Coordinates of C-alpha atoms and ligand atoms in Angstrom, one line a residue:
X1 CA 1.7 77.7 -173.0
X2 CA 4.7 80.3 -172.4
X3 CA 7.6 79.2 -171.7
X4 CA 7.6 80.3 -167.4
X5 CA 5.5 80.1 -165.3
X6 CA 4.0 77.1 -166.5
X7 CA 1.3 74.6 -165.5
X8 CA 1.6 73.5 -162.3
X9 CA 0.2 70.0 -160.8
X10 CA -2.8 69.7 -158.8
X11 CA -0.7 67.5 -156.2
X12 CA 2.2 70.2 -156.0
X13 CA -0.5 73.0 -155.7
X14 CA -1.9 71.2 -152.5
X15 CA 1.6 70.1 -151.2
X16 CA 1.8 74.0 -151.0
X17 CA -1.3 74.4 -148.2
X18 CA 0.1 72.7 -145.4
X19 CA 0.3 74.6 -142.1
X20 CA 3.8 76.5 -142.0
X21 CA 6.4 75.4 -140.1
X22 CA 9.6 76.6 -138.4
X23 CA 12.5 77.0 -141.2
X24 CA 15.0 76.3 -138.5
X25 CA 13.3 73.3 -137.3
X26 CA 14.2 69.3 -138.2
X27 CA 10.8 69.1 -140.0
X28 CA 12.4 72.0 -142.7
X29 CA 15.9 71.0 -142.6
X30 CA 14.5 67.6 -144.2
X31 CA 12.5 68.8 -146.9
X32 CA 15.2 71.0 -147.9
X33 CA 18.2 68.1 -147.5
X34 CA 15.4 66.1 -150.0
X35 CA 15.2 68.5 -152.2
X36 CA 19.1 69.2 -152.3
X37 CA 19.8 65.4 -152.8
X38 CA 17.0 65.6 -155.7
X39 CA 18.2 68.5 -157.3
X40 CA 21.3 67.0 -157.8
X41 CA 20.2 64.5 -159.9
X42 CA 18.3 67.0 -161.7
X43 CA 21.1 69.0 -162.5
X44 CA 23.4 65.8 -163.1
X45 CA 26.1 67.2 -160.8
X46 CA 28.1 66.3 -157.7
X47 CA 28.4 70.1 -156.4
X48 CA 26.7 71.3 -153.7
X49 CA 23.0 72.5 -154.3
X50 CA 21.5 75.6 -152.3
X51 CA 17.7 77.0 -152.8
X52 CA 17.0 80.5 -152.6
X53 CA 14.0 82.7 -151.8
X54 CA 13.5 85.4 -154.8
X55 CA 13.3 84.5 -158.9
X56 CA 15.8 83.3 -160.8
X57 CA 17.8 86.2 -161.3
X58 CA 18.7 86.1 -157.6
X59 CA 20.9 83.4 -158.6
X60 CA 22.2 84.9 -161.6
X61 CA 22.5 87.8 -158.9
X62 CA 24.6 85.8 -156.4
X63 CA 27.0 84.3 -158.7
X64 CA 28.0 87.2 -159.7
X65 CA 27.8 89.2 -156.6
X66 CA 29.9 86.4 -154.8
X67 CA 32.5 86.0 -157.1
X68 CA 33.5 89.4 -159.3
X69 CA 35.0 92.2 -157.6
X70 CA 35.2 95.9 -159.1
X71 CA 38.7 94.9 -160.7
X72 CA 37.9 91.8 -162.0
X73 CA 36.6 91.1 -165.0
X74 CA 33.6 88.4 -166.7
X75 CA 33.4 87.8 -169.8
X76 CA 29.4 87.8 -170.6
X77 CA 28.1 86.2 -173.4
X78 CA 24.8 87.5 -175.1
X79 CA 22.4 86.8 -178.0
X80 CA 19.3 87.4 -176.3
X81 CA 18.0 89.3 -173.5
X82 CA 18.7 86.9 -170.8
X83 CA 22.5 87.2 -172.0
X84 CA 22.0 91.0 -171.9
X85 CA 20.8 90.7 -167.8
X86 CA 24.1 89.2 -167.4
X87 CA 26.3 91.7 -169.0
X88 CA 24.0 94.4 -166.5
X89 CA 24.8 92.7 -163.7
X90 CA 28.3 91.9 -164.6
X91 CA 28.9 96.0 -165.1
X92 CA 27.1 96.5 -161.6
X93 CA 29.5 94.9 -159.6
X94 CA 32.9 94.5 -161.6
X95 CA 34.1 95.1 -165.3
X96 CA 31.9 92.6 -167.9
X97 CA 33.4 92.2 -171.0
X98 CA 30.5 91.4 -173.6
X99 CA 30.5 89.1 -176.4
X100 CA 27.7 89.1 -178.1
X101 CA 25.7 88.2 -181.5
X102 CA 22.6 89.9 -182.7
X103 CA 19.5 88.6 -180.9
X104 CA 18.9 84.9 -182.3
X105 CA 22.4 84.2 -183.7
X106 CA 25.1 81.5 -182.7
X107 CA 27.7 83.1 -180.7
X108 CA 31.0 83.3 -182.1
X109 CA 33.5 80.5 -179.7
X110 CA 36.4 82.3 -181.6
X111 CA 35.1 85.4 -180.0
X112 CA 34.6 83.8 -176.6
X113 CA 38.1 82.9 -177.2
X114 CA 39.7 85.9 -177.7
X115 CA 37.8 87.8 -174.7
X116 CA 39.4 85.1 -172.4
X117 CA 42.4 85.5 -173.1
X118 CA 42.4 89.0 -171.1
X119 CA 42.2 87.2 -167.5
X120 CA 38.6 86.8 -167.2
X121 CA 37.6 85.5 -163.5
X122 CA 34.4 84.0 -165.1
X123 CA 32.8 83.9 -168.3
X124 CA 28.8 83.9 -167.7
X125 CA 26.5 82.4 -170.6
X126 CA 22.7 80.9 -170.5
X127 CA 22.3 78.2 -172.0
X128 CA 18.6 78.3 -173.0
X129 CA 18.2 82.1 -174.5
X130 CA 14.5 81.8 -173.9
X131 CA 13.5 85.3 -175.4
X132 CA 14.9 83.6 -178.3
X133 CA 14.5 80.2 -178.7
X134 CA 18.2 78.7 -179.1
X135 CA 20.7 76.6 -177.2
X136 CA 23.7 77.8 -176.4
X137 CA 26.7 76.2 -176.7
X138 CA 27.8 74.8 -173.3
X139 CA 30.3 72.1 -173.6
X140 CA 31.9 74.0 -175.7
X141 CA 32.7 76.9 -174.1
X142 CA 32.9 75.5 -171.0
X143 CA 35.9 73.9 -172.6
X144 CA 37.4 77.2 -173.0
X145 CA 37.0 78.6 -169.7
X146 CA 38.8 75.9 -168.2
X147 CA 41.6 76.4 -171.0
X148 CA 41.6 80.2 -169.9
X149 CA 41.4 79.1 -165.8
X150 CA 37.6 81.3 -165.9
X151 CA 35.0 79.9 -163.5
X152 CA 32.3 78.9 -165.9
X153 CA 28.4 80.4 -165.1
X154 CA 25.4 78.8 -166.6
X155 CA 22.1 80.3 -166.5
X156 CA 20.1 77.2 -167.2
X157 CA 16.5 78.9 -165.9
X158 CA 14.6 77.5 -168.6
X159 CA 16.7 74.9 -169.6
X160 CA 17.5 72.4 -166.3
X161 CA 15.6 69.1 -166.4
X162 CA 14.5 70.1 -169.9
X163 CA 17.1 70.0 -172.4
X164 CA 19.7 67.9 -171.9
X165 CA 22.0 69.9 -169.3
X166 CA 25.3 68.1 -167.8
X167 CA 26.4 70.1 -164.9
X168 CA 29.6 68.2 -164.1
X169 CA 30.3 67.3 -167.4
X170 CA 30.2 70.0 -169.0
X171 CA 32.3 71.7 -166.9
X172 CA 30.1 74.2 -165.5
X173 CA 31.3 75.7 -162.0
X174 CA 28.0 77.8 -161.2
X175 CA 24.9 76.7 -162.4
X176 CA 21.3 78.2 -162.0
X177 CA 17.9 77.3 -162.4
X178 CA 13.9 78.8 -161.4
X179 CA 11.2 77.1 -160.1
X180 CA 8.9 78.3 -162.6
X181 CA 10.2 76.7 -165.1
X182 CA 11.2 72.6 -166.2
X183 CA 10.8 71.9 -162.4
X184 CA 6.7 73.4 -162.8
X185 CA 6.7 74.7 -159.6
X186 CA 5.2 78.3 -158.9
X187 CA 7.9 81.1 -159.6
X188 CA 10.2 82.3 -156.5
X189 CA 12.7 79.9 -155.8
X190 CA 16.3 80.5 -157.1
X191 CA 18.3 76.7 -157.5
X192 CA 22.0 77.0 -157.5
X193 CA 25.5 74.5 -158.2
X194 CA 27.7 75.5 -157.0
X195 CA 31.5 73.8 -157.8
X196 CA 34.4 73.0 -155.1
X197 CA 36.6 75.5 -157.2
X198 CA 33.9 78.2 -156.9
X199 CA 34.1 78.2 -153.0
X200 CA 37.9 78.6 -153.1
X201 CA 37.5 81.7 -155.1
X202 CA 34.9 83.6 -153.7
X203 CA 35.0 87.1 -152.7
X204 CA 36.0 87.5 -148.8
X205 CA 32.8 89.2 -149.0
X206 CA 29.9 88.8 -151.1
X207 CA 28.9 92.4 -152.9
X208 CA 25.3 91.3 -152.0
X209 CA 24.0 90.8 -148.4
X210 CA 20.9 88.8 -149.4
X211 CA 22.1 86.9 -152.3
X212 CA 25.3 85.5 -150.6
X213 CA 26.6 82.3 -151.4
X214 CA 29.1 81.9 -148.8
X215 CA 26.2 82.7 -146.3
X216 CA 23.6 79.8 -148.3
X217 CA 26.2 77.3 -148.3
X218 CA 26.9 77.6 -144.7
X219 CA 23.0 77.2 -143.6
X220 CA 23.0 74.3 -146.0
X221 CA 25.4 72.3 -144.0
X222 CA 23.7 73.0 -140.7
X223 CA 22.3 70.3 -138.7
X224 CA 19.0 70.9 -139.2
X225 CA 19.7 71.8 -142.9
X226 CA 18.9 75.2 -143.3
X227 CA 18.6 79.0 -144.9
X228 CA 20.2 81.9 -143.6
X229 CA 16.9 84.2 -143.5
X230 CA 13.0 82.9 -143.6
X231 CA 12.8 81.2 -146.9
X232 CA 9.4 80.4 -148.6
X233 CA 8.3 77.7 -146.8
X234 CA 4.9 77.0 -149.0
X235 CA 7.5 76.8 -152.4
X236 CA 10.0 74.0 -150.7
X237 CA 7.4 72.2 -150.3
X238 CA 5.6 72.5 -154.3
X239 CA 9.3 71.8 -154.7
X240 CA 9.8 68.9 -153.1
X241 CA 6.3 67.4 -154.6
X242 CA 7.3 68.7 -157.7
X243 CA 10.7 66.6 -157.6
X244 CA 9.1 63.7 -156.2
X245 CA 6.9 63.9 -159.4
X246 CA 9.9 64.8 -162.1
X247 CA 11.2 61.4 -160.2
X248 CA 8.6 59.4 -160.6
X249 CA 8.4 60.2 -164.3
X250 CA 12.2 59.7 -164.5
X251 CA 14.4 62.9 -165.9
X252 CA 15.6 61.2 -168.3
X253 CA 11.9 60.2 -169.5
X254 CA 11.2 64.3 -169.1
X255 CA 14.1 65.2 -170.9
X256 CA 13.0 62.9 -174.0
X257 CA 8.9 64.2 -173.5
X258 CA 9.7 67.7 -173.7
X259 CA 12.1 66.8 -176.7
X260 CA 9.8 66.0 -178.6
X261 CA 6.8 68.0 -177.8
X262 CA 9.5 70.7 -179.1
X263 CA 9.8 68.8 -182.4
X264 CA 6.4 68.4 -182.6
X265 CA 5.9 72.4 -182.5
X266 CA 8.7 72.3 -185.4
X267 CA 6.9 70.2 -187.1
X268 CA 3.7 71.6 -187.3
X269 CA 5.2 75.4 -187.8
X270 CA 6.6 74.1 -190.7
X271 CA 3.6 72.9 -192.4
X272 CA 1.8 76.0 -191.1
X273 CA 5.1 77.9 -193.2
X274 CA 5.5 79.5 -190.0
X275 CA 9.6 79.9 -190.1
X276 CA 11.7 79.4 -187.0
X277 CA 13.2 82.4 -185.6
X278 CA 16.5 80.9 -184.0
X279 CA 19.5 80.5 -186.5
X280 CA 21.0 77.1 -185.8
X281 CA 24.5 75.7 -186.4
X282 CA 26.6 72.9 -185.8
X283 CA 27.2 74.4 -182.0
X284 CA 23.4 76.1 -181.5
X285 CA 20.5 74.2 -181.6
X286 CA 17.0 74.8 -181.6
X287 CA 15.9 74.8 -178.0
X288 CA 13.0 72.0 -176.6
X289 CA 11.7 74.1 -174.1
X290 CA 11.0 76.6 -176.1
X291 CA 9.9 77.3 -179.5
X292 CA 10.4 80.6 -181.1
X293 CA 8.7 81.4 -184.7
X294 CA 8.1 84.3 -186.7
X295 CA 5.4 86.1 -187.5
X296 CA 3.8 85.0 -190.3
X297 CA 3.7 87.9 -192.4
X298 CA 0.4 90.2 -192.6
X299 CA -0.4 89.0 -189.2
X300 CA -0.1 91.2 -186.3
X301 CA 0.3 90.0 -182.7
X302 CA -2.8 91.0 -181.5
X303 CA -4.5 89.1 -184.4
X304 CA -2.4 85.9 -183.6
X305 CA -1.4 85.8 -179.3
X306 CA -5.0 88.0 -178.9
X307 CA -7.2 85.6 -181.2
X308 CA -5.4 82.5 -179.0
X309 CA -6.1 84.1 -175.9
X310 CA -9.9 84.5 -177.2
X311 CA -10.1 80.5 -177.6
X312 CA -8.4 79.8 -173.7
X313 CA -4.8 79.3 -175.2
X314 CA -1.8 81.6 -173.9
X315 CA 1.1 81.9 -175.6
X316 CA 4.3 84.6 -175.6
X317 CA 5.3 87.3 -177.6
X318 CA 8.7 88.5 -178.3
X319 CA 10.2 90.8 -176.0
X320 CA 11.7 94.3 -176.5
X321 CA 13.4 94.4 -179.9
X322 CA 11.2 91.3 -180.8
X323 CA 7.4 92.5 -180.0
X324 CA 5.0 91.9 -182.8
X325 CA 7.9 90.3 -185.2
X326 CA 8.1 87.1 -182.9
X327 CA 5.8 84.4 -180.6
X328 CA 6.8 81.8 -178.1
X329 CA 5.6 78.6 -177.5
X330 CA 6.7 76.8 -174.0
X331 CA 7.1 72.9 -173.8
X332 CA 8.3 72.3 -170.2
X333 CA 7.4 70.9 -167.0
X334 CA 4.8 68.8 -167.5
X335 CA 3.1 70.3 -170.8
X336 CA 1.1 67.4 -172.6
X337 CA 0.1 65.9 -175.9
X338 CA -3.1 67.5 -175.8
X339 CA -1.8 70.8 -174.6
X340 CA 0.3 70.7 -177.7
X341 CA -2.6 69.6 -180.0
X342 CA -4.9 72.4 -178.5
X343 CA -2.5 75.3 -178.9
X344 CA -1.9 74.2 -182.7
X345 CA -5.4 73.7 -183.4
X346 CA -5.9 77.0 -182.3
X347 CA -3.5 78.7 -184.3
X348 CA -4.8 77.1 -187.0
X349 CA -8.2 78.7 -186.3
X350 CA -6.4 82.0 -185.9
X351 CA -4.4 81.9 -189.0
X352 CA -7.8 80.4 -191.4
X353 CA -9.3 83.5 -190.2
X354 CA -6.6 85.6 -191.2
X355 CA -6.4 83.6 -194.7
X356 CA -3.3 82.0 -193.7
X357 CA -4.0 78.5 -193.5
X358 CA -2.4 76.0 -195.7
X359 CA -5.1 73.4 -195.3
X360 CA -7.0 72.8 -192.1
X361 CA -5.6 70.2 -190.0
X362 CA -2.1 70.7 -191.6
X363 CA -0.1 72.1 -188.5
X364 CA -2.3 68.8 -185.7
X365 CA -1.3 66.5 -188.4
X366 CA 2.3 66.9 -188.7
X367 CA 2.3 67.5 -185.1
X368 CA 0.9 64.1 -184.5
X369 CA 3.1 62.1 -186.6
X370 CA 5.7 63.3 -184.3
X371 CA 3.6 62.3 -181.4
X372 CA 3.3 59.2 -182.9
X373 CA -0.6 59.5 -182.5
Ligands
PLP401 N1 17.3 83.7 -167.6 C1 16.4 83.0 -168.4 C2 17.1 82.1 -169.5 C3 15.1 83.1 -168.3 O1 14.3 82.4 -169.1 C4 14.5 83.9 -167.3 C5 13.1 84.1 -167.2 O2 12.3 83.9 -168.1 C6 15.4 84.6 -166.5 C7 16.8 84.4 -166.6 C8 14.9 85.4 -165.4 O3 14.3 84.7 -164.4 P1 13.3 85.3 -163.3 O4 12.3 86.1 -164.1 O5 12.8 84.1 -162.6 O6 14.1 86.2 -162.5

């Protein structure tokens, strides 16, 4: 139940044991033109799509690397510790001018704002801070990058085909997702948008060899559709299964399930008096693909993730500044009412053993009602 890697399906598991075959062959460049034409819809954008071997951070990687120079600048926004990787990578290859908010906090636009207005190339933001739980706020800011003439990145990683996301929309020039995430495939694939206005003002040459974009896009409009070095063969095809599936379910559908699997977490944290960790506001919400809550207090982590893992049900903690004050639960992909139910019931057992328990059944019951079950 942590929010990446999640479950994957038995069908996209066995999609992956299929003899290999030649990436620069017909067979591959149709898989991947599927899965580009998929993806697409996924990401509810008309931009280009390309897929790339390594985690998600290789996109994160190759925005960046493709598009900031040493003397340009990005504005990097950060209230979490996926913000923070951007800021890191922004320093590593030009100047990254942070905004940021203490972990968990909306970001201030007015902020975001006033760091445009010193020429930013880009401004980078995710939009699902998952160490933290909270959405951030997209539309919005994307409104102000195009105001300020910025390319606008979004690390959506574990927030793509969960929350609602609107590539085109919402303005967003670069957009990234991982495999391990809402798409439940196995982790190692890197999905990147990328917009008509990004290719006109990429770098002459990409800082990264591997990570190009300029090199990605131009394999991606061979015939036979392809990558510009051996890609993972076994994950494009989880990844096509794995679409084929999302399909079948509709995204829209999978949007609206993981929505409210997320409210039914809410719901039952609240009548466990388990308090959500994320501050919300009118711009930052709480996120659906993942629920961050606080430790209740008198309860360490290795009484409440280590009594869980003792009953078969996995769940995260918080990371870095967060260990032992926070834990995660994950509702992507294609988590279930009865995975929900499960991981509840056994909190419950953890927190009645810790004397914690408003009354048993409280945190399945409120859960349910949301479920409707
Ligand atoms: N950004 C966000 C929002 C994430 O949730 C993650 C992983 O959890 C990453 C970036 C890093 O992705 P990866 O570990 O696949 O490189």
């Amino acid at each position: 139940m942590i929010p990446g890697p999640v479950k994957v399906a038995p069908r996209v598991l066995r999609a992956m044991s299929r003899p290999m075959i030649s990436h620069r062959s017909g067979d591959f460049g149709a898989i991947y033109d599927d899965c580009r034409n998929l993806l697409k819809e996924f990401f509810e954008t008309k931009n280009d799509i390309v897929v790339m071997t390594g985690s998600g951070t290789v996109g994160m990687d190759a925005a960046i690397a493709g598009l900031i120079g040493r003397n340009d600048t990005i504005v990097t926004i950060s209230n979490g510790k996926f913000g923070e990787r951007f800021t890191e990578i922004g320093e590593r290859y030009g100047k990254a001018l942070p905004v940021t908010a203490d972990w968990g906090t909306p970001i201030s636009l007015d902020k975001v704002e006033a760091a445009l207005e010193n020429g930013a190339k880009a401004v980078a933001m995710v939009h699902n801070e998952t160490s933290v739980g909270l959405i951030n706020p997209a539309k919005e800011v994307g409104k102000l990058a195009h105001k300020h003439d910025a390319l606008f990145i979004v690390d959506g990683i574990s927030s793509i085909g969960g929350n609602e996301f609107f590539t085109d929309d919402w303005g967003i020039d670069i957009a990234i997702t991982g495999s391990q995430k809402a798409l439940a495939v196995p982790p190692g694939l890197a999905i990147v948008s990328v917009s008509p206005k990004v290719e006109q003002r990429l770098l002459e040459k990409s800082a990264s060899y591997y990570a190009d974009l300029k090199a990605h896009l131009k394999s991606a409009r061979k015939s036979p559709t392809q990558t510009p070095y051996t890609p993972a063969v076994p994950l494009f095809y989880a990844l096509q299964e794995a679409l084929h599936m999302a399909k079948e379910e509709g995204f829209d559908a999978r949007r609206a399930r993981t929505a409210r699997l997320a409210e039914s977490v809410r719901a039952a944290a609240k009548a466990l008096d388990i308090e959500l960790f994320p501050q919300v506001n009118e711009f930052s919400h709480y996120s659906n693909t993942v629920t961050a809550m606080k430790m209740p207090s008198g309860v360490t982590d290795d009484k409440l993730r280590g009594g869980m893992k003792k009953q078969g049900v996995v769940v995260s903690g918080g990371q870095e500044k967060l260990k032992g004050k926070i834990f995660r639960i994950g509702t992507m992909g294609i988590c279930s009412q009865s995975d929900i139910l499960r991981t509840i019931q056994t909190l419950e057992l953890v927190l009645a053993k810790e004397g914690k328990l408003p009354y048993r059944g409280a945190g399945v019951e409120a859960a349910s009602k949301v479920l409707g079950l």
